[in-house]
Amino acid sequence: TITKSLFFQATNYKELPKLIADINKYDYIIISGVSFTGALVVFIAKSVFNKPVYYICHGLLKYESKFTKVNMRRFAFEKIIMNNSKSILAVSNLLKEKLSRLYKINHKKVQVQYNGIEFINWKGRIKKRKYTLLSVGGGRRQKRILNICKAIQRSNYKDRIKFIVVG
C-alpha cells in the first residue's frame, strides 16, 4: 500500500477551502507553523475526518513572547494544534524539554526530529574571511535578518564579516 500524506504550512490560507475538501484523501496530516488556518485544519482533520496529525514544532510562543510581541490569539491556535496532534516533532532535544516543562506535554508525545540540511560543496563559493555568520531559515520575521544586517553594518568588523542566509 502507498501511504498518502499531506504536508501543510500553516500560513498557506489561500489553499484552505480545497485543503479541507481533500483532507479525507490523506492517511495523515503533517503541519508546520502556528496560525488560525493551521489550527482549523488540525481540528477538522482530527475531529471530523479522524486523521492523525503530526506537528513539526520549531519554537514555542511562550518562549518567543519574551523577545517579541505575539498576538494573543496565536497562543490559542498553538494550544489547539498541540492538543489535537498525535505526536509533536520537536527540532531539538532542548525544544522537547521545553515542551514538557513549559506546556506540561507528556514527553512520550514529543519526538525529536532534527531539521535536515543539504550538504553542498561550498568550496569556491565562499571566500575565507575572518568571520562567517550563517542563518538557516530564510527571511522569516522572527529571524530578524534586517536587525543582524544593521548590527553588522554598525560593527567595527563589517569588512571582515560574511553573512549568509539559507532557506
Coordinates of N, CA, C and O in Angstrom, one line a residue:
T1 N 0.8 -1.2 0.0 CA 0.0 0.0 0.0 C 0.9 1.3 0.0 O 1.9 1.3 0.6
I2 N 0.3 2.3 -0.6 CA 1.0 3.6 -0.7 C 0.3 4.5 0.4 O -0.9 4.6 0.4
T3 N 1.1 5.0 1.2 CA 0.6 6.0 2.2 C 0.7 7.4 1.6 O 1.7 7.8 1.1
K4 N -0.5 8.1 1.8 CA -0.6 9.4 1.3 C -0.6 10.4 2.4 O -1.4 10.3 3.3
S5 N 0.4 11.3 2.4 CA 0.5 12.3 3.5 C 0.3 13.7 2.9 O 0.7 13.9 1.8
L6 N -0.1 14.6 3.7 CA -0.3 16.0 3.4 C 0.6 16.8 4.3 O 0.5 16.7 5.5
F7 N 1.6 17.5 3.7 CA 2.4 18.5 4.5 C 1.8 19.8 4.2 O 1.6 20.3 3.1
F8 N 1.4 20.5 5.3 CA 0.7 21.8 5.2 C 1.5 22.8 6.0 O 1.7 22.7 7.2
Q9 N 1.9 23.9 5.3 CA 2.5 25.1 6.0 C 1.3 25.9 6.5 O 0.5 26.3 5.8
A10 N 1.2 26.1 7.8 CA 0.1 26.7 8.5 C -0.3 28.1 8.0 O -1.4 28.5 8.2
T11 N 0.6 28.8 7.3 CA 0.3 30.1 6.8 C -0.3 30.1 5.4 O -0.6 31.2 4.9
N12 N -0.5 29.0 4.9 CA -0.9 28.9 3.5 C -2.5 28.9 3.4 O -3.1 27.9 3.1
Y13 N -3.0 30.0 3.8 CA -4.5 30.2 3.9 C -5.2 30.2 2.6 O -6.4 29.9 2.5
K14 N -4.6 30.5 1.5 CA -5.2 30.6 0.2 C -5.8 29.3 -0.3 O -6.7 29.2 -1.0
E15 N -5.1 28.2 0.1 CA -5.5 26.8 -0.3 C -6.5 26.2 0.7 O -6.8 25.0 0.5
L16 N -6.9 26.9 1.7 CA -7.7 26.3 2.8 C -9.0 25.6 2.3 O -9.2 24.5 2.7
P17 N -9.8 26.2 1.4 CA -11.1 25.5 1.0 C -10.8 24.2 0.3 O -11.4 23.2 0.6
K18 N -9.8 24.2 -0.6 CA -9.5 22.9 -1.3 C -8.9 21.9 -0.3 O -9.2 20.7 -0.4
L19 N -8.1 22.4 0.5 CA -7.4 21.5 1.5 C -8.4 20.8 2.4 O -8.4 19.6 2.6
I20 N -9.4 21.5 2.9 CA -10.4 20.9 3.8 C -11.2 19.9 3.0 O -11.5 18.8 3.5
A21 N -11.5 20.3 1.7 CA -12.3 19.3 0.9 C -11.5 18.0 0.6 O -12.1 17.0 0.4
D22 N -10.2 18.1 0.6 CA -9.4 17.0 0.2 C -8.8 16.2 1.4 O -8.1 15.2 1.2
I23 N -9.0 16.7 2.6 CA -8.4 16.0 3.8 C -8.6 14.5 3.8 O -7.7 13.8 4.2
N24 N -9.8 14.1 3.5 CA -10.1 12.7 3.6 C -9.3 11.8 2.6 O -9.2 10.6 2.7
K25 N -8.6 12.4 1.6 CA -7.8 11.7 0.7 C -6.4 11.2 1.3 O -5.8 10.4 0.7
Y26 N -6.1 11.8 2.4 CA -4.8 11.6 3.0 C -4.9 10.6 4.2 O -5.9 10.6 4.9
D27 N -3.8 9.9 4.4 CA -3.7 9.0 5.6 C -3.4 9.7 6.9 O -3.8 9.4 8.0
Y28 N -2.6 10.8 6.8 CA -2.2 11.6 7.9 C -1.8 13.0 7.4 O -1.5 13.2 6.3
I29 N -1.8 13.9 8.4 CA -1.5 15.3 8.1 C -0.3 15.7 8.9 O -0.1 15.4 10.1
I30 N 0.6 16.4 8.2 CA 1.8 17.0 8.9 C 1.7 18.5 8.7 O 1.5 19.0 7.7
I31 N 1.8 19.2 9.9 CA 1.7 20.6 9.8 C 2.9 21.3 10.4 O 3.5 20.8 11.4
S32 N 3.2 22.5 9.9 CA 4.3 23.3 10.4 C 3.9 24.7 10.5 O 3.3 25.3 9.6
G33 N 4.0 25.3 11.7 CA 3.7 26.7 11.9 C 2.4 26.8 12.7 O 1.6 25.9 12.8
V34 N 2.2 28.0 13.3 CA 1.0 28.3 14.1 C 0.3 29.4 13.5 O 0.8 30.5 13.4
S35 N -1.0 29.2 13.2 CA -1.9 30.2 12.7 C -3.3 29.7 12.8 O -3.6 28.5 13.2
F36 N -4.3 30.6 12.6 CA -5.7 30.2 12.6 C -5.9 29.1 11.6 O -6.6 28.1 11.8
T37 N -5.3 29.3 10.4 CA -5.5 28.3 9.3 C -5.0 26.9 9.8 O -5.7 25.9 9.6
G38 N -3.8 26.9 10.4 CA -3.3 25.6 10.8 C -4.1 25.0 11.9 O -4.4 23.8 11.9
A39 N -4.6 25.8 12.9 CA -5.4 25.3 13.9 C -6.8 24.7 13.4 O -7.2 23.6 13.8
L40 N -7.3 25.4 12.4 CA -8.6 24.9 11.8 C -8.4 23.6 11.1 O -9.2 22.7 11.2
V41 N -7.3 23.5 10.3 CA -7.0 22.3 9.5 C -6.8 21.1 10.5 O -7.3 20.0 10.3
V42 N -6.0 21.3 11.6 CA -5.7 20.3 12.5 C -7.0 19.8 13.2 O -7.3 18.6 13.4
F43 N -7.8 20.8 13.6 CA -9.1 20.4 14.3 C -10.0 19.6 13.4 O -10.6 18.6 13.8
I44 N -10.2 20.1 12.2 CA -11.1 19.4 11.3 C -10.5 18.0 10.9 O -11.2 17.0 10.9
A45 N -9.2 17.9 10.7 CA -8.6 16.6 10.3 C -8.8 15.6 11.4 O -9.1 14.5 11.1
K46 N -8.6 16.0 12.6 CA -8.8 15.1 13.8 C -10.2 14.8 14.1 O -10.7 13.7 14.2
S47 N -11.0 15.9 14.3 CA -12.4 15.8 14.8 C -13.4 15.3 13.8 O -14.3 14.5 14.1
V48 N -13.3 15.8 12.5 CA -14.2 15.4 11.5 C -13.8 14.2 10.7 O -14.6 13.2 10.5
F49 N -12.5 14.1 10.3 CA -12.1 13.0 9.5 C -11.3 11.9 10.2 O -10.9 11.0 9.6
N50 N -11.0 12.1 11.5 CA -10.3 11.2 12.4 C -8.9 10.8 11.8 O -8.5 9.7 11.7
K51 N -8.2 11.8 11.3 CA -6.9 11.6 10.7 C -5.9 12.0 11.7 O -6.0 13.0 12.4
P52 N -4.8 11.2 11.8 CA -3.7 11.5 12.7 C -3.0 12.8 12.2 O -2.7 12.9 11.0
V53 N -2.6 13.6 13.1 CA -1.9 14.9 12.8 C -0.6 14.9 13.5 O -0.5 14.5 14.7
Y54 N 0.5 15.3 12.8 CA 1.8 15.4 13.3 C 2.2 16.9 13.2 O 2.1 17.4 12.1
Y55 N 2.7 17.5 14.3 CA 3.0 18.9 14.3 C 4.5 19.0 14.3 O 5.2 18.5 15.3
I56 N 5.2 19.7 13.4 CA 6.6 20.0 13.4 C 6.7 21.3 14.2 O 6.3 22.3 13.7
C57 N 7.3 21.2 15.3 CA 7.4 22.4 16.2 C 8.9 22.9 16.1 O 9.8 22.2 16.5
H58 N 9.0 24.2 15.7 CA 10.3 24.8 15.6 C 10.6 25.8 16.7 O 11.7 26.2 16.9
G59 N 9.5 26.1 17.5 CA 9.7 27.0 18.6 C 8.4 27.1 19.4 O 7.4 26.5 19.1
L60 N 8.5 27.8 20.5 CA 7.4 27.9 21.4 C 7.0 29.4 21.6 O 7.8 30.2 21.9
L61 N 5.7 29.7 21.5 CA 5.2 31.1 21.6 C 5.5 31.6 23.0 O 5.8 32.8 23.2
K62 N 5.4 30.8 24.1 CA 5.6 31.2 25.4 C 7.0 31.7 25.5 O 7.3 32.7 26.2
Y63 N 8.0 31.1 24.9 CA 9.4 31.5 24.9 C 9.6 32.7 24.0 O 10.2 33.7 24.4
E64 N 9.1 32.6 22.8 CA 9.3 33.7 21.8 C 8.7 35.0 22.3 O 9.2 36.1 22.0
S65 N 7.6 34.9 23.1 CA 6.9 36.2 23.6 C 7.8 36.9 24.6 O 7.5 38.1 24.9
K66 N 8.8 36.4 25.1 CA 9.8 37.1 25.9 C 10.6 38.1 25.1 O 11.1 39.0 25.7
F67 N 10.7 37.8 23.8 CA 11.6 38.6 23.0 C 10.9 39.4 21.9 O 11.5 40.4 21.4
T68 N 9.7 39.0 21.6 CA 8.9 39.7 20.6 C 7.4 39.7 20.9 O 7.0 38.8 21.6
K69 N 6.7 40.7 20.4 CA 5.3 40.7 20.6 C 4.6 39.6 19.9 O 4.8 39.4 18.7
V70 N 3.7 38.8 20.6 CA 3.0 37.7 20.0 C 1.5 38.0 20.2 O 1.0 38.3 21.3
N71 N 0.8 38.0 19.1 CA -0.7 38.1 19.1 C -1.3 37.1 20.0 O -1.0 35.9 19.9
M72 N -2.1 37.4 21.0 CA -2.7 36.5 22.0 C -3.5 35.4 21.3 O -3.5 34.3 21.9
R73 N -4.1 35.6 20.2 CA -4.8 34.5 19.5 C -3.9 33.4 19.1 O -4.3 32.2 19.1
R74 N -2.7 33.7 18.8 CA -1.7 32.6 18.4 C -1.5 31.6 19.5 O -1.2 30.4 19.2
F75 N -1.6 32.1 20.7 CA -1.4 31.1 21.9 C -2.5 30.1 21.8 O -2.3 28.9 22.0
A76 N -3.7 30.5 21.5 CA -4.9 29.6 21.4 C -4.7 28.7 20.2 O -5.0 27.5 20.4
F77 N -4.2 29.2 19.1 CA -4.0 28.3 17.9 C -2.9 27.3 18.2 O -3.1 26.1 17.9
E78 N -1.9 27.7 18.9 CA -0.8 26.8 19.2 C -1.3 25.6 20.1 O -1.0 24.5 19.9
K79 N -2.2 26.0 21.1 CA -2.7 25.0 22.0 C -3.6 24.0 21.3 O -3.6 22.8 21.5
I80 N -4.5 24.5 20.4 CA -5.3 23.7 19.5 C -4.5 22.7 18.7 O -4.8 21.5 18.7
I81 N -3.4 23.2 18.1 CA -2.6 22.4 17.3 C -1.9 21.3 18.1 O -1.9 20.1 17.8
M82 N -1.3 21.7 19.3 CA -0.6 20.7 20.1 C -1.6 19.7 20.7 O -1.3 18.5 20.7
N83 N -2.7 20.1 21.2 CA -3.7 19.2 21.8 C -4.3 18.2 20.8 O -4.7 17.1 21.2
N84 N -4.4 18.6 19.6 CA -5.1 17.7 18.6 C -4.1 16.9 17.7 O -4.5 16.2 16.8
S85 N -2.8 17.1 18.0 CA -1.8 16.3 17.3 C -1.5 15.0 18.0 O -1.4 14.9 19.2
K86 N -1.3 14.0 17.2 CA -1.0 12.6 17.7 C 0.4 12.7 18.3 O 0.7 12.1 19.3
S87 N 1.3 13.4 17.6 CA 2.7 13.5 18.0 C 3.2 14.9 17.6 O 2.8 15.4 16.6
I88 N 4.1 15.3 18.4 CA 4.8 16.6 18.1 C 6.2 16.3 17.8 O 6.9 15.6 18.6
L89 N 6.7 16.8 16.7 CA 8.1 16.6 16.3 C 8.9 17.9 16.6 O 8.8 18.9 15.9
A90 N 9.6 17.8 17.7 CA 10.5 18.9 18.1 C 11.8 18.9 17.3 O 12.3 17.8 17.0
V91 N 12.3 20.0 16.9 CA 13.5 20.1 16.1 C 14.8 20.0 16.9 O 15.9 20.0 16.4
S92 N 14.7 19.8 18.3 CA 15.9 19.6 19.1 C 15.5 19.0 20.4 O 14.3 19.1 20.8
N93 N 16.5 18.5 21.1 CA 16.2 17.9 22.5 C 15.9 19.0 23.4 O 15.0 18.9 24.3
L94 N 16.5 20.2 23.3 CA 16.2 21.3 24.1 C 14.7 21.7 24.0 O 14.0 22.0 25.0
L95 N 14.2 21.8 22.7 CA 12.8 22.1 22.5 C 11.9 21.1 23.1 O 10.9 21.4 23.7
K96 N 12.2 19.8 23.0 CA 11.4 18.8 23.6 C 11.3 19.0 25.1 O 10.3 18.9 25.7
E97 N 12.5 19.3 25.7 CA 12.5 19.5 27.2 C 11.6 20.7 27.5 O 10.8 20.7 28.5
K98 N 11.7 21.8 26.7 CA 10.8 23.0 27.0 C 9.3 22.7 26.8 O 8.5 23.2 27.5
L99 N 9.0 21.9 25.8 CA 7.6 21.5 25.6 C 7.1 20.8 26.8 O 6.0 21.0 27.3
S100 N 7.9 19.9 27.4 CA 7.4 19.1 28.5 C 7.3 20.0 29.7 O 6.4 19.9 30.5
R101 N 8.3 20.9 29.9 CA 8.3 21.8 31.1 C 7.3 22.9 31.0 O 6.5 23.1 32.0
L102 N 7.3 23.7 29.9 CA 6.5 24.9 29.9 C 5.1 24.6 29.5 O 4.2 25.3 29.9
Y103 N 4.8 23.5 28.7 CA 3.5 23.2 28.3 C 2.9 22.0 28.9 O 1.8 21.6 28.6
K104 N 3.6 21.3 29.8 CA 3.2 20.1 30.5 C 2.7 19.0 29.5 O 1.7 18.4 29.8
I105 N 3.4 18.9 28.4 CA 3.1 17.9 27.4 C 3.9 16.6 27.8 O 5.1 16.7 28.0
N106 N 3.3 15.5 27.8 CA 3.9 14.2 28.1 C 5.1 14.0 27.1 O 4.9 14.1 25.9
H107 N 6.3 13.8 27.7 CA 7.5 13.6 26.8 C 7.3 12.5 25.8 O 8.0 12.5 24.8
K108 N 6.4 11.5 26.1 CA 6.3 10.4 25.1 C 5.5 10.9 23.9 O 5.6 10.2 22.8
K109 N 4.8 12.0 24.0 CA 4.1 12.5 22.8 C 5.1 13.3 21.9 O 4.8 13.6 20.7
V110 N 6.2 13.7 22.4 CA 7.2 14.5 21.7 C 8.3 13.7 21.2 O 9.0 13.0 22.0
Q111 N 8.6 13.7 19.9 CA 9.7 13.1 19.3 C 10.7 14.1 18.8 O 10.3 15.2 18.4
V112 N 12.0 13.8 18.8 CA 12.9 14.8 18.2 C 13.3 14.4 16.8 O 13.6 13.3 16.5
Q113 N 13.1 15.4 15.9 CA 13.4 15.2 14.5 C 14.2 16.4 14.1 O 13.6 17.5 13.9
Y114 N 15.5 16.3 14.0 CA 16.3 17.5 13.7 C 16.0 18.0 12.3 O 15.6 17.2 11.4
N115 N 16.1 19.3 12.1 CA 16.0 19.9 10.8 C 17.1 19.3 9.9 O 18.2 19.3 10.3
G116 N 16.7 18.9 8.7 CA 17.6 18.4 7.8 C 18.3 19.5 7.0 O 17.8 20.6 6.8
I117 N 19.5 19.3 6.7 CA 20.2 20.3 5.8 C 20.9 19.5 4.7 O 21.2 18.4 4.8
E118 N 20.9 20.2 3.6 CA 21.5 19.6 2.4 C 23.0 20.0 2.3 O 23.2 21.2 2.3
F119 N 23.9 19.1 2.4 CA 25.3 19.5 2.3 C 25.6 19.6 0.8 O 25.4 18.8 0.0
I120 N 26.2 20.8 0.5 CA 26.6 21.1 -0.9 C 28.0 21.5 -0.8 O 28.6 21.9 0.2
N121 N 28.7 21.4 -1.9 CA 30.1 21.8 -2.0 C 30.2 23.3 -2.0 O 29.9 24.0 -3.0
W122 N 30.6 23.9 -0.9 CA 30.7 25.4 -0.8 C 32.1 25.8 -1.3 O 32.3 27.0 -1.4
K123 N 33.0 24.9 -1.5 CA 34.4 25.3 -1.9 C 34.3 26.2 -3.2 O 33.7 25.8 -4.1
G124 N 34.9 27.3 -3.1 CA 35.0 28.2 -4.2 C 33.8 29.2 -4.2 O 33.8 30.2 -4.9
R125 N 32.8 28.9 -3.4 CA 31.6 29.8 -3.3 C 31.8 30.9 -2.2 O 31.3 32.0 -2.3
I126 N 32.5 30.4 -1.2 CA 32.7 31.3 0.0 C 34.2 31.6 0.1 O 34.9 30.7 0.3
K127 N 34.6 32.8 0.0 CA 36.0 33.1 0.2 C 36.2 33.2 1.7 O 35.3 33.7 2.4
K128 N 37.3 32.7 2.2 CA 37.6 32.7 3.6 C 37.7 34.1 4.1 O 38.4 35.0 3.5
R129 N 37.0 34.4 5.2 CA 37.0 35.7 5.8 C 37.3 35.4 7.3 O 37.2 34.3 7.7
K130 N 37.5 36.5 8.0 CA 37.7 36.3 9.4 C 36.5 35.8 10.1 O 36.6 34.9 11.0
Y131 N 35.3 36.3 9.8 CA 34.0 35.8 10.4 C 33.0 35.5 9.3 O 32.8 36.3 8.4
T132 N 32.4 34.4 9.5 CA 31.2 34.0 8.6 C 30.1 33.7 9.5 O 30.2 32.8 10.4
L133 N 28.9 34.3 9.3 CA 27.7 34.1 10.0 C 26.7 33.4 9.1 O 26.6 33.8 7.9
L134 N 26.1 32.4 9.6 CA 25.1 31.6 8.8 C 23.8 31.6 9.5 O 23.7 31.3 10.7
S135 N 22.7 32.0 8.8 CA 21.4 32.0 9.3 C 20.5 31.0 8.5 O 20.4 31.2 7.3
V136 N 20.0 30.0 9.1 CA 19.2 29.0 8.4 C 17.8 29.3 8.7 O 17.4 29.4 9.8
G137 N 16.9 29.4 7.7 CA 15.5 29.6 7.9 C 15.0 30.7 7.1 O 13.8 31.1 7.2
G138 N 15.8 31.3 6.3 CA 15.3 32.4 5.4 C 14.9 33.7 6.0 O 15.3 34.0 7.1
G139 N 14.0 34.3 5.3 CA 13.6 35.7 5.7 C 12.4 35.8 6.6 O 11.8 36.8 6.6
R140 N 12.1 34.8 7.4 CA 11.0 34.9 8.4 C 11.3 36.1 9.3 O 12.4 36.3 9.8
R141 N 10.2 36.8 9.7 CA 10.3 37.9 10.6 C 11.0 37.6 11.9 O 11.8 38.4 12.4
Q142 N 10.8 36.4 12.4 CA 11.3 36.0 13.7 C 12.9 35.9 13.6 O 13.5 35.9 14.7
K143 N 13.4 35.7 12.5 CA 14.9 35.5 12.3 C 15.6 36.9 12.5 O 16.8 36.9 12.6
R144 N 14.9 38.0 12.3 CA 15.4 39.3 12.4 C 16.7 39.6 11.6 O 17.7 40.1 12.0
I145 N 16.6 39.1 10.4 CA 17.7 39.3 9.4 C 18.1 40.7 9.2 O 19.3 41.0 9.2
L146 N 17.1 41.6 9.1 CA 17.4 43.0 8.9 C 18.2 43.6 10.1 O 19.1 44.3 9.9
N147 N 17.8 43.2 11.3 CA 18.5 43.6 12.5 C 19.9 43.2 12.5 O 20.9 43.9 12.9
I148 N 20.2 41.9 12.1 CA 21.5 41.4 12.0 C 22.3 42.2 11.0 O 23.5 42.5 11.3
C149 N 21.7 42.5 9.8 CA 22.4 43.3 8.8 C 22.8 44.7 9.4 O 23.9 45.1 9.1
K150 N 21.9 45.3 10.1 CA 22.2 46.6 10.7 C 23.3 46.5 11.7 O 24.2 47.4 11.8
A151 N 23.3 45.5 12.5 CA 24.3 45.3 13.5 C 25.7 45.1 12.9 O 26.7 45.7 13.3
I152 N 25.7 44.3 11.8 CA 27.0 44.1 11.1 C 27.5 45.4 10.5 O 28.6 45.8 10.6
Q153 N 26.6 46.2 9.9 CA 26.9 47.5 9.3 C 27.5 48.4 10.3 O 28.4 49.2 10.0
R154 N 27.0 48.4 11.5 CA 27.5 49.3 12.6 C 28.8 48.8 13.3 O 29.4 49.6 14.0
S155 N 29.1 47.6 13.1 CA 30.2 47.0 13.8 C 31.6 47.5 13.2 O 31.6 47.9 12.1
N156 N 32.6 47.3 14.0 CA 34.0 47.7 13.5 C 34.5 46.6 12.6 O 35.6 46.8 12.1
Y157 N 33.8 45.5 12.5 CA 34.3 44.4 11.7 C 33.5 44.1 10.4 O 33.7 43.1 9.8
K158 N 32.7 45.1 10.0 CA 31.9 44.9 8.8 C 32.6 44.5 7.6 O 32.0 43.8 6.8
D159 N 33.8 44.9 7.4 CA 34.6 44.5 6.2 C 35.1 43.1 6.3 O 35.6 42.5 5.4
R160 N 35.0 42.5 7.5 CA 35.6 41.1 7.7 C 34.4 40.1 8.1 O 34.7 39.0 8.5
I161 N 33.2 40.5 7.8 CA 32.1 39.6 8.1 C 31.3 39.3 6.9 O 31.0 40.1 6.1
K162 N 31.1 38.0 6.7 CA 30.3 37.5 5.6 C 29.0 36.9 6.2 O 29.1 36.1 7.1
F163 N 27.9 37.4 5.8 CA 26.6 36.9 6.4 C 25.9 36.2 5.3 O 25.6 36.7 4.2
I164 N 25.5 34.9 5.6 CA 24.9 34.0 4.6 C 23.5 33.7 5.2 O 23.4 33.2 6.3
V165 N 22.5 33.8 4.4 CA 21.1 33.4 4.7 C 20.7 32.3 3.8 O 20.7 32.5 2.6
V166 N 20.3 31.2 4.4 CA 19.9 30.0 3.6 C 18.5 29.6 3.9 O 18.1 29.6 5.1
G167 N 17.7 29.3 2.9 CA 16.3 28.8 3.1 C 15.3 29.9 2.9 O 15.5 31.0 3.0

